[in-house]
XYZ file of C-alpha atoms in Angstrom:
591
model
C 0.000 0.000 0.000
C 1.184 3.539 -0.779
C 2.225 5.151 2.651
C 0.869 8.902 4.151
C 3.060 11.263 4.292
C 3.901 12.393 8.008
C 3.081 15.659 6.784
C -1.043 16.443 6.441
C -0.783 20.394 5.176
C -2.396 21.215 2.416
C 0.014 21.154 -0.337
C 0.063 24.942 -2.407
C -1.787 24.819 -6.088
C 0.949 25.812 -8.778
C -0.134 28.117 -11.143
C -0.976 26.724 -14.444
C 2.007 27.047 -17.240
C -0.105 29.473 -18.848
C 0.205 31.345 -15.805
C 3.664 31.178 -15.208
C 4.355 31.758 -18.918
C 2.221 34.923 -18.649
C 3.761 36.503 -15.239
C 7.570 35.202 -16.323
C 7.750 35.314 -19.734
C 5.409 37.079 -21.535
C 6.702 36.937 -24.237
C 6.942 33.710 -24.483
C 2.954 33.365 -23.790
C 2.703 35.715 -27.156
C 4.923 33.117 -29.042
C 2.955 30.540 -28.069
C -0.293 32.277 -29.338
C 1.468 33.129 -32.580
C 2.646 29.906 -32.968
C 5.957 30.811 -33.362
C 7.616 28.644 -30.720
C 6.340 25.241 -32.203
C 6.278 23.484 -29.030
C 2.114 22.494 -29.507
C 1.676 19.153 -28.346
C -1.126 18.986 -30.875
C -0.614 17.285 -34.380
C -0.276 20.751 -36.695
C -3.420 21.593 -38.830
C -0.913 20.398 -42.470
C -0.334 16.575 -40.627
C -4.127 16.754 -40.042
C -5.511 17.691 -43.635
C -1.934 16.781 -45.940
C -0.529 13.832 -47.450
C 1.113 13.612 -50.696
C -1.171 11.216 -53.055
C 0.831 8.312 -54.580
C 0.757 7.823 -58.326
C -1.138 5.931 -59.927
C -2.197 3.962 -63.280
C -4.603 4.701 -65.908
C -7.766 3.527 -66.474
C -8.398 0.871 -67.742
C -10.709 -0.226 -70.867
C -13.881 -0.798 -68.540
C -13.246 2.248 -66.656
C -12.576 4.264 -69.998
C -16.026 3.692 -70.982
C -17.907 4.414 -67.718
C -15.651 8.046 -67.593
C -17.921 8.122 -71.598
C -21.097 7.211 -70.002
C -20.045 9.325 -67.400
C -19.233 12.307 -69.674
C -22.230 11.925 -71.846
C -24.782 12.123 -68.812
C -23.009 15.387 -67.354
C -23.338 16.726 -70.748
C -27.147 15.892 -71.007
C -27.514 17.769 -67.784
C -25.846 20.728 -69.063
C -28.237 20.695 -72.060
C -31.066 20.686 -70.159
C -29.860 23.502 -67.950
C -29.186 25.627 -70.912
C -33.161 24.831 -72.206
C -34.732 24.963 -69.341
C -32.733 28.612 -68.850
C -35.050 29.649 -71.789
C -37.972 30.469 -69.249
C -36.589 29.550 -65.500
C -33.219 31.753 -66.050
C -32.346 34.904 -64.807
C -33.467 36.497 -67.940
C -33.758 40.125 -68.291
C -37.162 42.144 -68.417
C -36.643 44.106 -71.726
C -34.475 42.837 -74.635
C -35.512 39.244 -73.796
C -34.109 37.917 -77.169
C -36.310 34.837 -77.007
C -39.931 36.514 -75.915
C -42.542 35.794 -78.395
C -40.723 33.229 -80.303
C -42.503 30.078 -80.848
C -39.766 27.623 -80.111
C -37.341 28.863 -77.938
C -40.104 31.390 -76.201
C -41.610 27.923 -74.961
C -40.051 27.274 -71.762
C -40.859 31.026 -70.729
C -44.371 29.890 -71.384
C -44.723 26.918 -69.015
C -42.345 28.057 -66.026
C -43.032 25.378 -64.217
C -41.900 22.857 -66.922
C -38.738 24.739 -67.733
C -38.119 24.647 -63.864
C -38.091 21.103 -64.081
C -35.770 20.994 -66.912
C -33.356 23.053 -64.747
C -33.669 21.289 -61.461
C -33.183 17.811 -63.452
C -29.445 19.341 -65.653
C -28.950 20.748 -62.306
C -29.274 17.028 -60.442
C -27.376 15.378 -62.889
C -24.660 17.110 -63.526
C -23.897 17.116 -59.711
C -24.319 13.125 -60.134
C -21.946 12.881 -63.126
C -19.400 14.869 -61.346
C -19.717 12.623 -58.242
C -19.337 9.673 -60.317
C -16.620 11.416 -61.942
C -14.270 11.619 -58.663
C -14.535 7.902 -58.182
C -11.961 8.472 -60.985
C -10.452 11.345 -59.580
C -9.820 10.468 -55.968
C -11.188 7.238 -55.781
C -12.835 6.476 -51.884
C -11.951 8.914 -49.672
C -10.813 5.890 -47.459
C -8.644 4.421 -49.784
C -7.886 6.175 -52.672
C -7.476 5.804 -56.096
C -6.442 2.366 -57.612
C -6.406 3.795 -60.915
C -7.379 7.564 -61.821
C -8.445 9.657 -65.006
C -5.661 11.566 -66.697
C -5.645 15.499 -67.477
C -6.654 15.511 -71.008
C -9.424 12.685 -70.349
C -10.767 15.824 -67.508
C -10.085 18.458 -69.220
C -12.247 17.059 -72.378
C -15.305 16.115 -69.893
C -14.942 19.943 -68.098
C -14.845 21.527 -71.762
C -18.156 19.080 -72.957
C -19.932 20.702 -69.524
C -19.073 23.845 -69.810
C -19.994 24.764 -73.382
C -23.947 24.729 -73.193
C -23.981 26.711 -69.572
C -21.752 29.525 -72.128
C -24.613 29.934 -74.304
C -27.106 29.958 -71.732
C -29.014 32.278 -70.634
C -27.417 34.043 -66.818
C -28.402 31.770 -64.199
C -28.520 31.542 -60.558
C -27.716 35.518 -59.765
C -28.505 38.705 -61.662
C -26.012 40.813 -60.670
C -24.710 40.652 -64.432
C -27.010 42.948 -64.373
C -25.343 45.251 -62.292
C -22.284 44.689 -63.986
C -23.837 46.271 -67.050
C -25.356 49.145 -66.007
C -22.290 49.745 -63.056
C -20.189 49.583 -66.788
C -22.267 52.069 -68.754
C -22.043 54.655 -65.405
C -18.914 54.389 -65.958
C -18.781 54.839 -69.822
C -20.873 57.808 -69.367
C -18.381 59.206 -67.513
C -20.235 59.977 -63.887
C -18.671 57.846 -60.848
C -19.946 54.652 -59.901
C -18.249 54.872 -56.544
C -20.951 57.709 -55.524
C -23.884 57.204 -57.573
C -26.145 54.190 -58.291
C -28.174 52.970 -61.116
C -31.217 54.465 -60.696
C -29.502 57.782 -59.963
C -27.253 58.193 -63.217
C -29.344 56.019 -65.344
C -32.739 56.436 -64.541
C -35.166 53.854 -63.005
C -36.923 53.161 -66.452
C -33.412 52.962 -68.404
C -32.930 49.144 -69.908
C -30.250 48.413 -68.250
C -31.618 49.537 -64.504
C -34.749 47.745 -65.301
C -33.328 44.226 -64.816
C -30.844 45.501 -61.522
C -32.466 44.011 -58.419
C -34.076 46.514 -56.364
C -31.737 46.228 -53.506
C -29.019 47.318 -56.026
C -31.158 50.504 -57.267
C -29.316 53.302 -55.515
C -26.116 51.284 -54.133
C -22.704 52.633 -55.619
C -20.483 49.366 -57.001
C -18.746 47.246 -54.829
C -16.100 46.462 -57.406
C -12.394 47.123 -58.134
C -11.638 49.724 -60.480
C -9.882 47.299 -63.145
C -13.378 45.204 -63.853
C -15.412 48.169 -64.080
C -12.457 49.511 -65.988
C -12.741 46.120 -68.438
C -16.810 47.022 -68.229
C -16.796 50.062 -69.529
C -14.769 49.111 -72.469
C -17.660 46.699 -72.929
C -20.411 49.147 -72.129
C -18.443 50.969 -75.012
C -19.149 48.038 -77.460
C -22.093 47.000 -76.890
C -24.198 50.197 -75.386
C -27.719 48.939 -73.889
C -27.550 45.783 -75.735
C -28.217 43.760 -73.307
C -27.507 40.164 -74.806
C -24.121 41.208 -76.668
C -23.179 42.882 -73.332
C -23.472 39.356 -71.151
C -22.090 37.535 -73.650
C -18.768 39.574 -73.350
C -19.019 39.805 -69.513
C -19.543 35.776 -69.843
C -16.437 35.627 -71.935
C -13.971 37.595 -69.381
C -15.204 35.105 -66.900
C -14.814 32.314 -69.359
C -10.994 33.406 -69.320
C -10.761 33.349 -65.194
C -11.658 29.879 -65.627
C -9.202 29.143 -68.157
C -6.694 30.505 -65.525
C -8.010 28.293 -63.389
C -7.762 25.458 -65.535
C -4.227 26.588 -65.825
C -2.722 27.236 -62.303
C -4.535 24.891 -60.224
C -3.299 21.420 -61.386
C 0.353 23.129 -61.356
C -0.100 24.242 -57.927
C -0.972 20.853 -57.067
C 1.867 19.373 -58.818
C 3.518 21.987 -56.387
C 1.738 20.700 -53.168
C 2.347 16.583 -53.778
C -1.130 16.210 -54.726
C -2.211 14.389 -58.013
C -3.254 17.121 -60.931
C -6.306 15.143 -61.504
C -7.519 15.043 -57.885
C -7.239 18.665 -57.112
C -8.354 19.943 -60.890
C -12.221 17.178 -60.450
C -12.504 18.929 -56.832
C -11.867 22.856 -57.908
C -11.969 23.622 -61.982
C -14.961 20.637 -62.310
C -16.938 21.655 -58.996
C -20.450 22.249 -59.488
C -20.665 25.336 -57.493
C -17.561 26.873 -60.603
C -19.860 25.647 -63.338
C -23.317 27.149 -61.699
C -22.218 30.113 -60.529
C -18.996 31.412 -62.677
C -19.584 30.199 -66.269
C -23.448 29.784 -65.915
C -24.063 32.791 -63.239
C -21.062 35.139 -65.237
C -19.266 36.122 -61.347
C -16.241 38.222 -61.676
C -15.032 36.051 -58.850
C -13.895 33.834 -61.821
C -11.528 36.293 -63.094
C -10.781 37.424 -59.273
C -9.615 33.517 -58.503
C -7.728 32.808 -61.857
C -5.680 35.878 -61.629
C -5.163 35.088 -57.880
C -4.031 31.564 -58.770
C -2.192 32.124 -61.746
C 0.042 34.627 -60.074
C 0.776 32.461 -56.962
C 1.741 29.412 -59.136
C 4.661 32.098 -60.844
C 5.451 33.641 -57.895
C 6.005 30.286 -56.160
C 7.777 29.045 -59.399
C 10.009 31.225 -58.363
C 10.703 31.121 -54.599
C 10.847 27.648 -54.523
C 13.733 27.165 -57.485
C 17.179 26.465 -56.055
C 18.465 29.148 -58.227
C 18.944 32.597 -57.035
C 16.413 34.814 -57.342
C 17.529 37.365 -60.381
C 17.190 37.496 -64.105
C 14.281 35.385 -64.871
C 13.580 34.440 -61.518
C 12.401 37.466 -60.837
C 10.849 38.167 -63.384
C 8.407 35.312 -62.525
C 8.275 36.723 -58.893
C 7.065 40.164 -59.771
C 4.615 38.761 -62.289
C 3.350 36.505 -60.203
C 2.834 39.549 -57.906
C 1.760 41.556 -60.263
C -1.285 39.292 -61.387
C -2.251 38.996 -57.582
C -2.516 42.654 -57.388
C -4.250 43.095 -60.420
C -7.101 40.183 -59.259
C -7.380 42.556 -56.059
C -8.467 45.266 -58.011
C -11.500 43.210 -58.815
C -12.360 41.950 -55.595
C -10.478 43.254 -52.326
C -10.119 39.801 -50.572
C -7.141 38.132 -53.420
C -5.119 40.276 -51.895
C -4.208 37.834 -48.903
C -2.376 35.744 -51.405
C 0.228 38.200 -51.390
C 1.044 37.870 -47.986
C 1.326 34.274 -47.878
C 3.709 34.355 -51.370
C 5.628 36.657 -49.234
C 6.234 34.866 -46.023
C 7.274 32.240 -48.281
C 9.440 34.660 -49.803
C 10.978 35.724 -46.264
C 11.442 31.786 -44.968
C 13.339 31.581 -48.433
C 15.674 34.552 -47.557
C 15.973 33.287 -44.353
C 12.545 34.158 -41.846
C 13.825 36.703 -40.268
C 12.740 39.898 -39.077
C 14.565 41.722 -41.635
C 13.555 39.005 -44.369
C 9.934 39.524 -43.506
C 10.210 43.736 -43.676
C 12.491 42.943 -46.973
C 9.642 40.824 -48.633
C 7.004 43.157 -47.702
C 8.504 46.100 -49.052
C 9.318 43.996 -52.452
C 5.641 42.854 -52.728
C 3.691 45.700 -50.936
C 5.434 47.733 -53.738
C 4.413 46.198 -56.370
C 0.410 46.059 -55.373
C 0.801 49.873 -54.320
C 2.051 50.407 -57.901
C -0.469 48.133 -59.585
C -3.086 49.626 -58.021
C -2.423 53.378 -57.881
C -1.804 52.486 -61.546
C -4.935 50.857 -62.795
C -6.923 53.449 -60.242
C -5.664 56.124 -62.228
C -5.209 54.957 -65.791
C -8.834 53.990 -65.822
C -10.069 57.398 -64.328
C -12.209 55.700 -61.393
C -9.861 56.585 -59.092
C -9.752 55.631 -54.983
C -13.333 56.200 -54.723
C -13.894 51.991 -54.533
C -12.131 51.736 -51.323
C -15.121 53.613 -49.905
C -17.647 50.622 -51.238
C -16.267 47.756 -49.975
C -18.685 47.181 -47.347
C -21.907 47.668 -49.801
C -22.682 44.193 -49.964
C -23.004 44.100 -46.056
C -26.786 45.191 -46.488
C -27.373 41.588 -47.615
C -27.744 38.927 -44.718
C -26.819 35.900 -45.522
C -27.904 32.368 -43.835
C -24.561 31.172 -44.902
C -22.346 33.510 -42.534
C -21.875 32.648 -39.005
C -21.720 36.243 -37.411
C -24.907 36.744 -39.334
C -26.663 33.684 -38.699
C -25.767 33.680 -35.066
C -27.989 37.981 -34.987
C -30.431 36.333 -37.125
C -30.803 33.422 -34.714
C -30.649 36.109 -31.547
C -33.254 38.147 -32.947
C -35.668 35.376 -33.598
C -35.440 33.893 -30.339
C -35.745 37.435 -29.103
C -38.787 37.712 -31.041
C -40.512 34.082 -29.855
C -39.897 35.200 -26.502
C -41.359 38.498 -26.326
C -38.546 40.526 -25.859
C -38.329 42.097 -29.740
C -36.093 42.401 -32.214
C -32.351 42.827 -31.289
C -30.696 41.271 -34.784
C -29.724 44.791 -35.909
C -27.991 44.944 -32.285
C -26.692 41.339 -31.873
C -24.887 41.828 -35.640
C -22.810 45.020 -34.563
C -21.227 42.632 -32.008
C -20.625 39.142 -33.756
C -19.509 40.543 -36.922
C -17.337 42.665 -35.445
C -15.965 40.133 -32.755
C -15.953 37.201 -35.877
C -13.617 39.852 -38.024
C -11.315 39.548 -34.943
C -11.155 35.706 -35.334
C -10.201 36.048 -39.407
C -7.506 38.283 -38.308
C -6.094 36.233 -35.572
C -6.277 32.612 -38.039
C -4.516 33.949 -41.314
C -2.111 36.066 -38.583
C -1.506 32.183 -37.135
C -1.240 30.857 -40.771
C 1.435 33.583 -42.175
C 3.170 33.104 -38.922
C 3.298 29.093 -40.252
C 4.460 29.868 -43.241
C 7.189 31.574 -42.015
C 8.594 28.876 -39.952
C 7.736 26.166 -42.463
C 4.916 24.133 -40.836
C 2.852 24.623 -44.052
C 2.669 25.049 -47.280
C 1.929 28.839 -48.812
C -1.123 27.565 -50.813
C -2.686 25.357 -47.984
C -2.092 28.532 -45.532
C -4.039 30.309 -47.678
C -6.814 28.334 -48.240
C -7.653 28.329 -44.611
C -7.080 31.926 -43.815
C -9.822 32.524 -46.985
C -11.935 29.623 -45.552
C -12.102 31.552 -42.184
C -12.377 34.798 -44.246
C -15.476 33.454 -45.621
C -17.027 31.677 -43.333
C -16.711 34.739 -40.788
C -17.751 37.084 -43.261
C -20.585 39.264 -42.779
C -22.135 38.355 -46.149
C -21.655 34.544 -47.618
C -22.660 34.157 -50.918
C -22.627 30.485 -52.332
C -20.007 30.913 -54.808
C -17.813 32.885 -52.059
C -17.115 28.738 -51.283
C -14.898 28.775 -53.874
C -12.665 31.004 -52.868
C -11.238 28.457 -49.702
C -12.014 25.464 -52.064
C -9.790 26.230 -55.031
C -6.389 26.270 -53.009
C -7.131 24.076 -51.101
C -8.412 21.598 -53.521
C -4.316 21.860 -54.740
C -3.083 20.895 -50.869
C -5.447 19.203 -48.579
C -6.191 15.500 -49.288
C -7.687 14.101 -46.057
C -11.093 13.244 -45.850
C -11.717 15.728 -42.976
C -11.376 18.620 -45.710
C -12.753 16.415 -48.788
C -15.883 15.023 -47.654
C -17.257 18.429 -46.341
C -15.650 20.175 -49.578
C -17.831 17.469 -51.858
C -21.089 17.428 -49.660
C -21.483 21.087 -49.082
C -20.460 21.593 -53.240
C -22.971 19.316 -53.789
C -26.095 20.571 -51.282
C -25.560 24.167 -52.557
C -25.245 23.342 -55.992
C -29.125 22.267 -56.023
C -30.653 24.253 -53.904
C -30.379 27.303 -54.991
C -33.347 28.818 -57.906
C -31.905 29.142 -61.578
C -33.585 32.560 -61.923
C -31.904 34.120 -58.919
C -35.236 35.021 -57.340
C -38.233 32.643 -55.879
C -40.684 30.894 -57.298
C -43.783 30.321 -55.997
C -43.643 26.786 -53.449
C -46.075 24.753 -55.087
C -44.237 25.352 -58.176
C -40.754 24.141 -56.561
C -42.802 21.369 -54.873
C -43.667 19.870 -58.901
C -40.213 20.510 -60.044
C -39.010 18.837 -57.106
C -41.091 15.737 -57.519
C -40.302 15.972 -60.868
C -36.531 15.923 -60.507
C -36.536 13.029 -58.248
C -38.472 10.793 -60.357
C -36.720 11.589 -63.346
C -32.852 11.200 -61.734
C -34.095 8.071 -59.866
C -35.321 6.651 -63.628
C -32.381 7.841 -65.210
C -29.744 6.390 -62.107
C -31.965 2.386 -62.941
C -31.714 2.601 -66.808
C -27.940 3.224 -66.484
C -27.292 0.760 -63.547
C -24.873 -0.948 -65.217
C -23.352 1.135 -67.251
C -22.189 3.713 -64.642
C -20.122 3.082 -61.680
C -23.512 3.814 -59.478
C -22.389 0.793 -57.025
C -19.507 0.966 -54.266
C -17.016 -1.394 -55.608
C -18.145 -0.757 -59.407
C -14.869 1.128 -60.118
C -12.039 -0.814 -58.751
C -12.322 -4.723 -58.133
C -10.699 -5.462 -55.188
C -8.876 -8.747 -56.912
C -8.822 -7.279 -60.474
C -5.392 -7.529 -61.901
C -3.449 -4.674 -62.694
C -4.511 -3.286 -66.466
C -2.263 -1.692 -68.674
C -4.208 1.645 -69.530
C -5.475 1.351 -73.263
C -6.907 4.599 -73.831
C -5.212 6.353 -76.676
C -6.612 9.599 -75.388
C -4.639 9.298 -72.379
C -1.243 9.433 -74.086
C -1.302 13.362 -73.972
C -0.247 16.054 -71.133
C -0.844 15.056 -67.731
C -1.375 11.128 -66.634
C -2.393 11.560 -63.000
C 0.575 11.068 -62.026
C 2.213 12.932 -59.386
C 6.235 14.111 -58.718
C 6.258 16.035 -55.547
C 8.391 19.436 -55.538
C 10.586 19.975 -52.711
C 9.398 22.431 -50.211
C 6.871 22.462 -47.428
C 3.730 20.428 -47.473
């Protein structure tokens, strides 16, 4: 038995380390909180959400022909989507181009049918690209035996794509706003100060189709899309059709960015091209809402991407940085800046490029001052520059925050006041949202700051990789946000699509992709519920049919894809022999 000590006085509490951190060292207890002392006896957030992905074979013949069945039924989907956009789009009120005619003016004349058209494209493309990453990334428990190659993607993405470009806008109408935001500023007047309604007039074409909310609000935009918009406003003056179709093509060439950078910076992270490219560039919520919904975040994110994958191209070469070197650093830079001056938020990439900068020269003090003063330069110069080549001037740092009148379900701060205020109201005690929201939002803008503070700090000392850093710091950006907008999802997604390959990140990344993706209207408004109720119905019956006539010719079944004691098959698919087999060779630097 264990004996009593002789002596029966209480024995003194010690403080707690944090304690004695705090009153010895207190700097060390700010260290800690940075996470610059790496002495967490926690696994770090990379070992938790990072492996490098193995390489792997080719298809094989089977396989090759369920990724055609699987193409061909995405590309039905997108078909219907693109009909059924005919009458359940977000079309515009005047210059309709299809109103009256007898053929395509027929799904404007039974709504409810060309709902049901939309719902069903809507369902299965969101099943095809499912099916699709059981030759992307295979089970999220295991992996992928055998996995699609770039081209074979690349072909299915382009087959997708292509009917949502002719389409009519879906999902939003703030293309809307784009236009008549772009003919303010063709007409000269400000669109930093002045709305719509106010320069254009409230029967004008172009303010007729602006939501109401958006009447008398200035533009929320950098000055080098509006800049780009007015060159189209200059074009196409209140044409209304030609002018989406050009605003559709600029975003058409942020996802070609996209299409660009992201396998490349995946390459760069030790994760397979293939995997990262089905779960970014192929993800429903791109396809709805940037090709189909025409977002300038497409052009925001493909700038953004394109100039980390040169700027990293060139931190992370053995080679001294000079010459060419840096010529790819200050592009790189220089395309970050520029996607900042379309939307404000890009402009975190630059810090995390140059942290990665300062660990290469060495992560010190002085490295970190030297590599903001390199980079800080260049967006100062890129952006006085475009501010004042275009003639819009400063005026859009004012407007940042005009999007803010907008509550959104899909922000925490703002779902947490919305949540207050209607438990306020059930109990009797009235409405405090307006109240509750001036303290989480500003409390949740706190907690941004303090996680991509914590991830540049990480960076620094080399516990993570630049691109993963960043996709978590614009994950928290977004999710504490005042105002979440569906396709905001991508902004955390795309990055981190090219780093993080545990199921922790990749089953919430495909579920929520995939829940948002179909519940949102095509015509960016509401319908009336009975009328979703049909569609509904509708849908369901017609995916379920569709899922039993191709039983077994999709990979529908667990297990369908890769026999557990199939042998190993020499891919036969001549289309595979071009760029990009799947494979992966990781880069040297941090993970």
């Amino acid at each position: 038995m264990p004996q009593t000590p002789e002596n029966t006085e209480p024995t003194p509490v010690k403080p707690s380390l944090t304690a004695r951190v705090s009153l010895r060292h207190p700097t060390e207890l700010v260290r800690r909180i940075l996470g610059i002392d790496g002495r967490s006896p926690r696994p770090s957030v990379a070992a938790a959400l990072h492996g490098d992905e193995a390489e792997t074979a080719g298809l094989d013949r089977q396989e090759t022909a369920q990724l055609r069945g699987i193409r061909r039924f995405g590309a039905t989907g997108a078909i219907l989507m693109a009909v059924g956009a005919l009458g359940a789009g977000a079309q515009p009120v005047l210059q309709n181009p299809v109103q009256g005619l007898r053929v395509l003016g027929l799904p404007s004349r039974i709504p409810s049918s060309a709902l049901t058209l939309t719902m069903t494209g809507t369902v299965m493309i969101v099943l095809a690209w499912l099916l699709l990453g059981r030759f992307a990334i295979g089970t999220l428990q295991a992996g992928a035996v055998r996995r699609l190659n770039r081209s074979q993607l690349d072909r299915t993405l382009l087959l997708w794509i292509i009917p949502l470009s002719v389409a009519p806008p879906m999902f939003s109408k703030d293309v809307y706003s784009y236009l008549a935001q772009s003919e303010i500023a063709a007409r000269g007047m400000d669109p930093y100060e002045i709305g719509p309604a106010g320069a254009l007039g409230l029967d004008h074409v172009l303010t007729r189709t602006v939501p109401t909310i958006w009447h008398d609000t200035p533009a929320p935009y950098g000055p080098l899309f509006l800049w780009m918009g007015r060159g189209i406003s200059s074009l196409t003056g209140d044409n209304i059709v030609a002018g989406i179709f050009l605003h559709r093509l600029l975003a058409l060439a942020g996802v070609a960015l996209i299409v660009w950078a992201l396998p490349r910076l995946a390459r760069r992270c030790g994760v397979a091209e293939v995997s990262a490219h089905w779960l970014g560039a192929a993800n429903p919520l791109l396809l709805f809402h940037l090709v189909a919904g025409v977002h300038n975040e497409a052009l925001m994110l493909g700038l953004m991407l394109a100039g980390i994958e040169l700027a990293l191209r060139s931190i992370e070469r053995a080679d001294p940085i000079r010459g060419h070197s840096l010529l790819l650093l200050l592009s790189g830079a220089t395309l970050v800046a520029l996607s900042s001056t379309i939307k404000i938020p890009s402009l975190l990439a630059l810090g995390f490029v140059g942290m990665a900068l300062a660990r290469r020269w060495g992560g010190s003090v002085k490295a970190v001052l030297a590599a903001a003063a390199l980079l800080g330069g260049v967006a100062l110069v890129v952006t006085v520059f475009v501010s004042t080549a275009s003639g819009l001037g400063m005026g859009w740092i004012h407007t940042l925050g005009t999007a803010n009148a907008v509550r959104s379900w899909m922000s925490i701060p703002t779902l947490l006041g919305l949540g207050t205020g209607l438990a306020g109201v059930l109990l009797g005690l009235g409405d405090h949202t307006t109240a509750v929201l001036s303290l989480t939002r500003p409390i949740a803008a706190v907690a941004a700051a303090f996680i991509t503070m914590r991830m540049l700090v990480a960076v620094l000392v080399g516990r993570i990789h630049a691109v993963g850093a960043l996709g978590l710091s614009l994950g928290a950006v977004v999710l504490l946000f005042p105002v979440v907008q569906p396709w905001y999802l991508l902004w955390a997604v795309l990055p981190l699509a090219a780093w993080a390959t545990a199921p922790a990140f990749r089953i919430p990344a495909i579920v929520f992709s995939s829940i948002v993706s179909v519940i949102l209207m095509p015509n960016g408004g509401e319908y009336p519920p009975f009328v979703i109720v049909q569609a509904a119905i509708a849908t369901i019956f017609t995916a379920g049919t569709l899922i039993v006539i191709t039983r077994n010719s999709l990979p529908w079944r667990v297990g369908s894809v890769y026999p557990m004691n199939a042998p190993e098959v020499t891919p036969v698919d001549t289309e595979a022999q071009t760029q990009g087999s799947g494979q992966v060779t990781p880069r040297p630097g941090i993970r």
